[in-house]
Amino acid sequence: MIPVTALGAIAALSIAIILILKKVPPAYGMIVGALAGGLIGGADLTQTVALMIGGAQGITTAVMRILAAGVLAGVLIESGAATTIAETIVKKLGETRALLALALATLILTAVGVFVDVAVITVAPIALAIARRADLSKAAILLAMIGGGKAGNVMSPNPNAIAAADAFHLPLTSVMAAGIIPGLFGLVMAYWLAKRLNNKGSKVAADEVVSFEGTKLPGFAAAISAPLVAILLLALRPVVGIVVDPLIALPLGGLVGALMMGKFSKVNQFAVSGLARMAPVAIMLLGTGTLAGIIANSGLKDVLISGLTASGLPSYLLAPISGALMSLATASTTAGTVVASNVFSSTLIELGISSLAGAAMIHAGATVFDHMPHGSFFHATGGSVHMGVGERLKLIPYETAVGLTIATVSTLMFGVFGLA
């Protein structure tokens, strides 16, 4: 293939960002950016399209697994299991440690396979009720939930972990396990920062609190069964050498969970809901794949490596930096992980960095800027606690600090100390 110049790759990213900021659907924004970047970078129309299609083909296995994961997500959300898990954690920890409880509840929901924005939206009604009683600020409760969500995201069977595992040809459980310690450090940082925002910003009004009375929810044991079965099936590979692909394990966990909750008759309804949630992600990732195809065949990699070499910084920093930059460009953990993993995986391995270290550091790096205003996460999370855009913007430095903590700990573990 004819490589595209670094200028073409930068143009592709810039055009994609501008279009996404102009409210163009992210998939289209990235496809148009990829097309323009290829042409600006010196490839002809045929070569550009070939690179774009090649990039999209490279992530089709991840897209299939993400669509299959919709069954688990649908069961958790629609059955009330996610709400049960969140409420149980908050009740066990009590309102005196409300911010820690909210962060932990969101972490666990995200870690068991609920999308991070959906996890925040699920915990938000509980958070609003507690904040009203305990006189906590919206900023404090939202940062606690977002920080917990980011922490859970790096240890979960979510689309970002699936994409990283696929790009580096690793078991999904390895990528999930690599995020546990960095995620826990992120949780601590989120709690510490949230406590400092306790009395800053607007408070919860009485009419913003939602009542749960009369809602029949499943018991905790039944609610946790779906993710537990999925994770146990995935764990068979590293423990006893039996390979159960996420394509099978994630939906099967959802089906068993529905059965345990006595809601198997509603499985199709849950699956339809889960597919509706996963479809936009899958479509976005195909657009992301076209962008990755252009960047992977461009001189941008060489420019970044030359910059690192000239600065005297170690080569392993390419992993978290690329993850962070791509999450900044796409305002998405998943899209950032997909682009960085598909573009830099082979380069990182050539530089002597192990597959697991590369995947873990890219994945952690992608949590640094995934909350930017040109992404849906920013608006969905702000809306969950009825927060205005101005106040929501003020949280960005705190969210970035949580992401940086996760990325720094991951880099220390897998880059500095070489634990993988």
PDB file of N, CA and C in Angstrom, residues 153-156 160-183 316-324 336-338 340-342 344-345 348-349 353-368 405-416 419-420:
ATOM      1  N   ASN A 153     -14.182   0.882  33.863  1.00  0.00           N
ATOM      2  CA  ASN A 153     -14.068   0.716  32.414  1.00  0.00           C
ATOM      3  C   ASN A 153     -12.796  -0.018  32.003  1.00  0.00           C
ATOM      4  N   VAL A 154     -11.687   0.201  32.742  1.00  0.00           N
ATOM      5  CA  VAL A 154     -10.420  -0.435  32.356  1.00  0.00           C
ATOM      6  C   VAL A 154     -10.318  -1.882  32.833  1.00  0.00           C
ATOM      7  N   MET A 155     -11.316  -2.343  33.596  1.00  0.00           N
ATOM      8  CA  MET A 155     -11.287  -3.745  34.044  1.00  0.00           C
ATOM      9  C   MET A 155     -12.541  -4.503  33.606  1.00  0.00           C
ATOM     10  N   SER A 156     -13.194  -4.019  32.552  1.00  0.00           N
ATOM     11  CA  SER A 156     -14.505  -4.563  32.180  1.00  0.00           C
ATOM     12  C   SER A 156     -14.482  -5.272  30.827  1.00  0.00           C
ATOM     13  N   ASN A 160     -14.296  -1.302  24.594  1.00  0.00           N
ATOM     14  CA  ASN A 160     -12.905  -0.850  24.536  1.00  0.00           C
ATOM     15  C   ASN A 160     -11.927  -1.980  24.850  1.00  0.00           C
ATOM     16  N   ALA A 161     -12.244  -2.780  25.877  1.00  0.00           N
ATOM     17  CA  ALA A 161     -11.374  -3.906  26.235  1.00  0.00           C
ATOM     18  C   ALA A 161     -11.402  -4.969  25.141  1.00  0.00           C
ATOM     19  N   ILE A 162     -12.583  -5.217  24.581  1.00  0.00           N
ATOM     20  CA  ILE A 162     -12.715  -6.188  23.481  1.00  0.00           C
ATOM     21  C   ILE A 162     -11.848  -5.752  22.303  1.00  0.00           C
ATOM     22  N   ALA A 163     -11.893  -4.454  21.962  1.00  0.00           N
ATOM     23  CA  ALA A 163     -11.115  -3.926  20.833  1.00  0.00           C
ATOM     24  C   ALA A 163      -9.615  -4.049  21.088  1.00  0.00           C
ATOM     25  N   ALA A 164      -9.172  -3.725  22.309  1.00  0.00           N
ATOM     26  CA  ALA A 164      -7.744  -3.824  22.645  1.00  0.00           C
ATOM     27  C   ALA A 164      -7.277  -5.280  22.598  1.00  0.00           C
ATOM     28  N   ALA A 165      -8.094  -6.181  23.158  1.00  0.00           N
ATOM     29  CA  ALA A 165      -7.749  -7.609  23.148  1.00  0.00           C
ATOM     30  C   ALA A 165      -7.643  -8.136  21.718  1.00  0.00           C
ATOM     31  N   ASP A 166      -8.574  -7.735  20.858  1.00  0.00           N
ATOM     32  CA  ASP A 166      -8.555  -8.179  19.460  1.00  0.00           C
ATOM     33  C   ASP A 166      -7.325  -7.658  18.724  1.00  0.00           C
ATOM     34  N   ALA A 167      -7.011  -6.381  18.904  1.00  0.00           N
ATOM     35  CA  ALA A 167      -5.890  -5.769  18.174  1.00  0.00           C
ATOM     36  C   ALA A 167      -4.554  -6.396  18.559  1.00  0.00           C
ATOM     37  N   PHE A 168      -4.413  -6.784  19.824  1.00  0.00           N
ATOM     38  CA  PHE A 168      -3.149  -7.359  20.294  1.00  0.00           C
ATOM     39  C   PHE A 168      -3.198  -8.892  20.383  1.00  0.00           C
ATOM     40  N   HIS A 169      -4.327  -9.495  19.926  1.00  0.00           N
ATOM     41  CA  HIS A 169      -4.497 -10.963  19.927  1.00  0.00           C
ATOM     42  C   HIS A 169      -4.294 -11.544  21.333  1.00  0.00           C
ATOM     43  N   LEU A 170      -5.028 -10.987  22.279  1.00  0.00           N
ATOM     44  CA  LEU A 170      -4.934 -11.403  23.681  1.00  0.00           C
ATOM     45  C   LEU A 170      -6.277 -11.917  24.177  1.00  0.00           C
ATOM     46  N   PRO A 171      -6.287 -12.762  25.234  1.00  0.00           N
ATOM     47  CA  PRO A 171      -7.567 -13.107  25.868  1.00  0.00           C
ATOM     48  C   PRO A 171      -8.174 -11.857  26.498  1.00  0.00           C
ATOM     49  N   LEU A 172      -9.490 -11.736  26.408  1.00  0.00           N
ATOM     50  CA  LEU A 172     -10.173 -10.573  26.987  1.00  0.00           C
ATOM     51  C   LEU A 172      -9.888 -10.457  28.484  1.00  0.00           C
ATOM     52  N   THR A 173      -9.829 -11.607  29.166  1.00  0.00           N
ATOM     53  CA  THR A 173      -9.599 -11.584  30.624  1.00  0.00           C
ATOM     54  C   THR A 173      -8.239 -10.979  30.976  1.00  0.00           C
ATOM     55  N   SER A 174      -7.234 -11.151  30.117  1.00  0.00           N
ATOM     56  CA  SER A 174      -5.903 -10.578  30.390  1.00  0.00           C
ATOM     57  C   SER A 174      -5.957  -9.057  30.383  1.00  0.00           C
ATOM     58  N   VAL A 175      -6.664  -8.506  29.393  1.00  0.00           N
ATOM     59  CA  VAL A 175      -6.792  -7.043  29.305  1.00  0.00           C
ATOM     60  C   VAL A 175      -7.602  -6.523  30.496  1.00  0.00           C
ATOM     61  N   MET A 176      -8.658  -7.258  30.865  1.00  0.00           N
ATOM     62  CA  MET A 176      -9.474  -6.855  32.021  1.00  0.00           C
ATOM     63  C   MET A 176      -8.637  -6.868  33.304  1.00  0.00           C
ATOM     64  N   ALA A 177      -7.881  -7.948  33.519  1.00  0.00           N
ATOM     65  CA  ALA A 177      -7.075  -8.080  34.742  1.00  0.00           C
ATOM     66  C   ALA A 177      -6.008  -6.990  34.821  1.00  0.00           C
ATOM     67  N   ALA A 178      -5.452  -6.619  33.666  1.00  0.00           N
ATOM     68  CA  ALA A 178      -4.401  -5.591  33.641  1.00  0.00           C
ATOM     69  C   ALA A 178      -4.915  -4.233  34.098  1.00  0.00           C
ATOM     70  N   GLY A 179      -6.227  -4.031  34.038  1.00  0.00           N
ATOM     71  CA  GLY A 179      -6.796  -2.743  34.431  1.00  0.00           C
ATOM     72  C   GLY A 179      -7.239  -2.659  35.880  1.00  0.00           C
ATOM     73  N   ILE A 180      -7.168  -3.771  36.617  1.00  0.00           N
ATOM     74  CA  ILE A 180      -7.725  -3.780  37.982  1.00  0.00           C
ATOM     75  C   ILE A 180      -6.985  -2.817  38.917  1.00  0.00           C
ATOM     76  N   ILE A 181      -5.661  -2.945  39.009  1.00  0.00           N
ATOM     77  CA  ILE A 181      -4.903  -2.091  39.944  1.00  0.00           C
ATOM     78  C   ILE A 181      -4.943  -0.615  39.513  1.00  0.00           C
ATOM     79  N   PRO A 182      -4.679  -0.290  38.222  1.00  0.00           N
ATOM     80  CA  PRO A 182      -4.829   1.121  37.814  1.00  0.00           C
ATOM     81  C   PRO A 182      -6.233   1.662  38.089  1.00  0.00           C
ATOM     82  N   GLY A 183      -7.247   0.817  37.867  1.00  0.00           N
ATOM     83  CA  GLY A 183      -8.627   1.233  38.108  1.00  0.00           C
ATOM     84  C   GLY A 183      -8.884   1.557  39.570  1.00  0.00           C
ATOM     85  N   TYR A 316       8.111   3.042  25.455  1.00  0.00           N
ATOM     86  CA  TYR A 316       6.822   2.512  25.924  1.00  0.00           C
ATOM     87  C   TYR A 316       5.781   3.609  26.152  1.00  0.00           C
ATOM     88  N   LEU A 317       6.237   4.866  26.277  1.00  0.00           N
ATOM     89  CA  LEU A 317       5.285   5.972  26.464  1.00  0.00           C
ATOM     90  C   LEU A 317       4.404   6.193  25.238  1.00  0.00           C
ATOM     91  N   LEU A 318       4.825   5.614  24.098  1.00  0.00           N
ATOM     92  CA  LEU A 318       3.996   5.709  22.888  1.00  0.00           C
ATOM     93  C   LEU A 318       2.603   5.132  23.143  1.00  0.00           C
ATOM     94  N   ALA A 319       2.514   4.078  23.968  1.00  0.00           N
ATOM     95  CA  ALA A 319       1.219   3.414  24.212  1.00  0.00           C
ATOM     96  C   ALA A 319       0.230   4.328  24.944  1.00  0.00           C
ATOM     97  N   PRO A 320       0.541   4.799  26.161  1.00  0.00           N
ATOM     98  CA  PRO A 320      -0.449   5.660  26.831  1.00  0.00           C
ATOM     99  C   PRO A 320      -0.674   6.990  26.118  1.00  0.00           C
ATOM    100  N   ILE A 321       0.388   7.546  25.507  1.00  0.00           N
ATOM    101  CA  ILE A 321       0.237   8.835  24.812  1.00  0.00           C
ATOM    102  C   ILE A 321      -0.680   8.678  23.607  1.00  0.00           C
ATOM    103  N   SER A 322      -0.498   7.601  22.830  1.00  0.00           N
ATOM    104  CA  SER A 322      -1.360   7.388  21.651  1.00  0.00           C
ATOM    105  C   SER A 322      -2.805   7.153  22.082  1.00  0.00           C
ATOM    106  N   GLY A 323      -3.006   6.387  23.165  1.00  0.00           N
ATOM    107  CA  GLY A 323      -4.363   6.169  23.680  1.00  0.00           C
ATOM    108  C   GLY A 323      -5.019   7.471  24.104  1.00  0.00           C
ATOM    109  N   ALA A 324      -4.245   8.317  24.808  1.00  0.00           N
ATOM    110  CA  ALA A 324      -4.776   9.602  25.279  1.00  0.00           C
ATOM    111  C   ALA A 324      -5.089  10.536  24.110  1.00  0.00           C
ATOM    112  N   GLY A 336     -11.066   5.719  20.863  1.00  0.00           N
ATOM    113  CA  GLY A 336      -9.656   6.011  21.118  1.00  0.00           C
ATOM    114  C   GLY A 336      -8.828   4.746  21.207  1.00  0.00           C
ATOM    115  N   THR A 337      -9.351   3.738  21.910  1.00  0.00           N
ATOM    116  CA  THR A 337      -8.653   2.453  22.042  1.00  0.00           C
ATOM    117  C   THR A 337      -8.537   1.763  20.690  1.00  0.00           C
ATOM    118  N   VAL A 338      -9.610   1.785  19.909  1.00  0.00           N
ATOM    119  CA  VAL A 338      -9.612   1.125  18.591  1.00  0.00           C
ATOM    120  C   VAL A 338      -8.557   1.738  17.680  1.00  0.00           C
ATOM    121  N   ALA A 340      -5.902   3.752  18.409  1.00  0.00           N
ATOM    122  CA  ALA A 340      -4.537   3.609  18.924  1.00  0.00           C
ATOM    123  C   ALA A 340      -4.054   2.159  18.836  1.00  0.00           C
ATOM    124  N   SER A 341      -4.915   1.196  19.182  1.00  0.00           N
ATOM    125  CA  SER A 341      -4.517  -0.224  19.150  1.00  0.00           C
ATOM    126  C   SER A 341      -4.236  -0.693  17.730  1.00  0.00           C
ATOM    127  N   ASN A 342      -5.133  -0.351  16.807  1.00  0.00           N
ATOM    128  CA  ASN A 342      -4.959  -0.811  15.431  1.00  0.00           C
ATOM    129  C   ASN A 342      -3.794  -0.126  14.727  1.00  0.00           C
ATOM    130  N   PHE A 344      -0.999   1.376  16.367  1.00  0.00           N
ATOM    131  CA  PHE A 344       0.309   1.279  17.019  1.00  0.00           C
ATOM    132  C   PHE A 344       0.668  -0.109  17.554  1.00  0.00           C
ATOM    133  N   SER A 345      -0.238  -1.091  17.470  1.00  0.00           N
ATOM    134  CA  SER A 345       0.050  -2.408  18.070  1.00  0.00           C
ATOM    135  C   SER A 345       1.326  -3.032  17.497  1.00  0.00           C
ATOM    136  N   LEU A 348       4.507  -1.055  18.551  1.00  0.00           N
ATOM    137  CA  LEU A 348       4.877  -1.271  19.953  1.00  0.00           C
ATOM    138  C   LEU A 348       5.563  -2.621  20.142  1.00  0.00           C
ATOM    139  N   ILE A 349       5.034  -3.644  19.470  1.00  0.00           N
ATOM    140  CA  ILE A 349       5.634  -4.983  19.582  1.00  0.00           C
ATOM    141  C   ILE A 349       7.043  -4.978  18.983  1.00  0.00           C
ATOM    142  N   ILE A 353       7.921  -4.023  23.262  1.00  0.00           N
ATOM    143  CA  ILE A 353       6.906  -3.943  24.324  1.00  0.00           C
ATOM    144  C   ILE A 353       5.948  -5.119  24.150  1.00  0.00           C
ATOM    145  N   SER A 354       5.650  -5.833  25.220  1.00  0.00           N
ATOM    146  CA  SER A 354       4.794  -7.018  25.104  1.00  0.00           C
ATOM    147  C   SER A 354       3.370  -6.629  24.714  1.00  0.00           C
ATOM    148  N   SER A 355       2.652  -7.595  24.148  1.00  0.00           N
ATOM    149  CA  SER A 355       1.268  -7.345  23.719  1.00  0.00           C
ATOM    150  C   SER A 355       0.406  -6.869  24.879  1.00  0.00           C
ATOM    151  N   LEU A 356       0.536  -7.530  26.032  1.00  0.00           N
ATOM    152  CA  LEU A 356      -0.294  -7.172  27.184  1.00  0.00           C
ATOM    153  C   LEU A 356       0.043  -5.770  27.689  1.00  0.00           C
ATOM    154  N   ALA A 357       1.337  -5.447  27.750  1.00  0.00           N
ATOM    155  CA  ALA A 357       1.740  -4.110  28.210  1.00  0.00           C
ATOM    156  C   ALA A 357       1.198  -3.041  27.272  1.00  0.00           C
ATOM    157  N   GLY A 358       1.323  -3.275  25.964  1.00  0.00           N
ATOM    158  CA  GLY A 358       0.832  -2.308  24.978  1.00  0.00           C
ATOM    159  C   GLY A 358      -0.670  -2.111  25.082  1.00  0.00           C
ATOM    160  N   ALA A 359      -1.407  -3.228  25.158  1.00  0.00           N
ATOM    161  CA  ALA A 359      -2.875  -3.156  25.248  1.00  0.00           C
ATOM    162  C   ALA A 359      -3.304  -2.446  26.530  1.00  0.00           C
ATOM    163  N   ALA A 360      -2.668  -2.803  27.650  1.00  0.00           N
ATOM    164  CA  ALA A 360      -3.043  -2.221  28.949  1.00  0.00           C
ATOM    165  C   ALA A 360      -2.797  -0.717  28.980  1.00  0.00           C
ATOM    166  N   MET A 361      -1.638  -0.290  28.461  1.00  0.00           N
ATOM    167  CA  MET A 361      -1.291   1.141  28.534  1.00  0.00           C
ATOM    168  C   MET A 361      -2.111   1.977  27.556  1.00  0.00           C
ATOM    169  N   ILE A 362      -2.392   1.441  26.362  1.00  0.00           N
ATOM    170  CA  ILE A 362      -3.269   2.155  25.419  1.00  0.00           C
ATOM    171  C   ILE A 362      -4.665   2.295  26.021  1.00  0.00           C
ATOM    172  N   HIS A 363      -5.167   1.186  26.568  1.00  0.00           N
ATOM    173  CA  HIS A 363      -6.512   1.155  27.161  1.00  0.00           C
ATOM    174  C   HIS A 363      -6.616   2.172  28.300  1.00  0.00           C
ATOM    175  N   ALA A 364      -5.595   2.198  29.167  1.00  0.00           N
ATOM    176  CA  ALA A 364      -5.590   3.153  30.283  1.00  0.00           C
ATOM    177  C   ALA A 364      -5.466   4.587  29.767  1.00  0.00           C
ATOM    178  N   GLY A 365      -4.617   4.792  28.770  1.00  0.00           N
ATOM    179  CA  GLY A 365      -4.440   6.127  28.194  1.00  0.00           C
ATOM    180  C   GLY A 365      -5.719   6.677  27.595  1.00  0.00           C
ATOM    181  N   ALA A 366      -6.547   5.781  27.058  1.00  0.00           N
ATOM    182  CA  ALA A 366      -7.801   6.207  26.409  1.00  0.00           C
ATOM    183  C   ALA A 366      -8.846   6.722  27.395  1.00  0.00           C
ATOM    184  N   THR A 367      -8.587   6.576  28.703  1.00  0.00           N
ATOM    185  CA  THR A 367      -9.540   7.115  29.697  1.00  0.00           C
ATOM    186  C   THR A 367      -9.221   8.572  30.067  1.00  0.00           C
ATOM    187  N   VAL A 368      -8.103   9.101  29.555  1.00  0.00           N
ATOM    188  CA  VAL A 368      -7.647  10.431  29.993  1.00  0.00           C
ATOM    189  C   VAL A 368      -8.542  11.552  29.467  1.00  0.00           C
ATOM    190  N   THR A 405      -4.415   9.460  36.438  1.00  0.00           N
ATOM    191  CA  THR A 405      -4.007   8.549  37.522  1.00  0.00           C
ATOM    192  C   THR A 405      -4.011   7.106  37.025  1.00  0.00           C
ATOM    193  N   ILE A 406      -5.090   6.721  36.341  1.00  0.00           N
ATOM    194  CA  ILE A 406      -5.202   5.358  35.798  1.00  0.00           C
ATOM    195  C   ILE A 406      -4.074   5.096  34.803  1.00  0.00           C
ATOM    196  N   ALA A 407      -3.844   6.054  33.884  1.00  0.00           N
ATOM    197  CA  ALA A 407      -2.811   5.884  32.855  1.00  0.00           C
ATOM    198  C   ALA A 407      -1.413   5.845  33.475  1.00  0.00           C
ATOM    199  N   THR A 408      -1.175   6.681  34.488  1.00  0.00           N
ATOM    200  CA  THR A 408       0.149   6.733  35.127  1.00  0.00           C
ATOM    201  C   THR A 408       0.463   5.427  35.848  1.00  0.00           C
ATOM    202  N   VAL A 409      -0.508   4.912  36.599  1.00  0.00           N
ATOM    203  CA  VAL A 409      -0.285   3.652  37.331  1.00  0.00           C
ATOM    204  C   VAL A 409      -0.061   2.508  36.345  1.00  0.00           C
ATOM    205  N   SER A 410      -0.847   2.477  35.268  1.00  0.00           N
ATOM    206  CA  SER A 410      -0.679   1.435  34.248  1.00  0.00           C
ATOM    207  C   SER A 410       0.705   1.524  33.608  1.00  0.00           C
ATOM    208  N   THR A 411       1.166   2.753  33.328  1.00  0.00           N
ATOM    209  CA  THR A 411       2.485   2.953  32.711  1.00  0.00           C
ATOM    210  C   THR A 411       3.601   2.542  33.668  1.00  0.00           C
ATOM    211  N   LEU A 412       3.436   2.861  34.940  1.00  0.00           N
ATOM    212  CA  LEU A 412       4.432   2.429  35.937  1.00  0.00           C
ATOM    213  C   LEU A 412       4.503   0.904  35.997  1.00  0.00           C
ATOM    214  N   MET A 413       3.330   0.263  36.018  1.00  0.00           N
ATOM    215  CA  MET A 413       3.278  -1.201  36.130  1.00  0.00           C
ATOM    216  C   MET A 413       3.874  -1.899  34.909  1.00  0.00           C
ATOM    217  N   PHE A 414       3.403  -1.487  33.721  1.00  0.00           N
ATOM    218  CA  PHE A 414       3.738  -2.251  32.513  1.00  0.00           C
ATOM    219  C   PHE A 414       4.881  -1.650  31.694  1.00  0.00           C
ATOM    220  N   GLY A 415       5.167  -0.352  31.918  1.00  0.00           N
ATOM    221  CA  GLY A 415       6.270   0.284  31.203  1.00  0.00           C
ATOM    222  C   GLY A 415       7.525   0.332  32.042  1.00  0.00           C
ATOM    223  N   VAL A 416       7.442   0.992  33.210  1.00  0.00           N
ATOM    224  CA  VAL A 416       8.620   1.181  34.064  1.00  0.00           C
ATOM    225  C   VAL A 416       9.066  -0.139  34.697  1.00  0.00           C
ATOM    226  N   LEU A 419       5.873  -5.383  34.241  1.00  0.00           N
ATOM    227  CA  LEU A 419       5.183  -6.503  34.891  1.00  0.00           C
ATOM    228  C   LEU A 419       4.501  -7.450  33.913  1.00  0.00           C
ATOM    229  N   ALA A 420       4.439  -7.104  32.623  1.00  0.00           N
ATOM    230  CA  ALA A 420       3.785  -7.988  31.640  1.00  0.00           C
ATOM    231  C   ALA A 420       4.834  -8.642  30.757  1.00  0.00           C
TER     232      ALA A 420
END
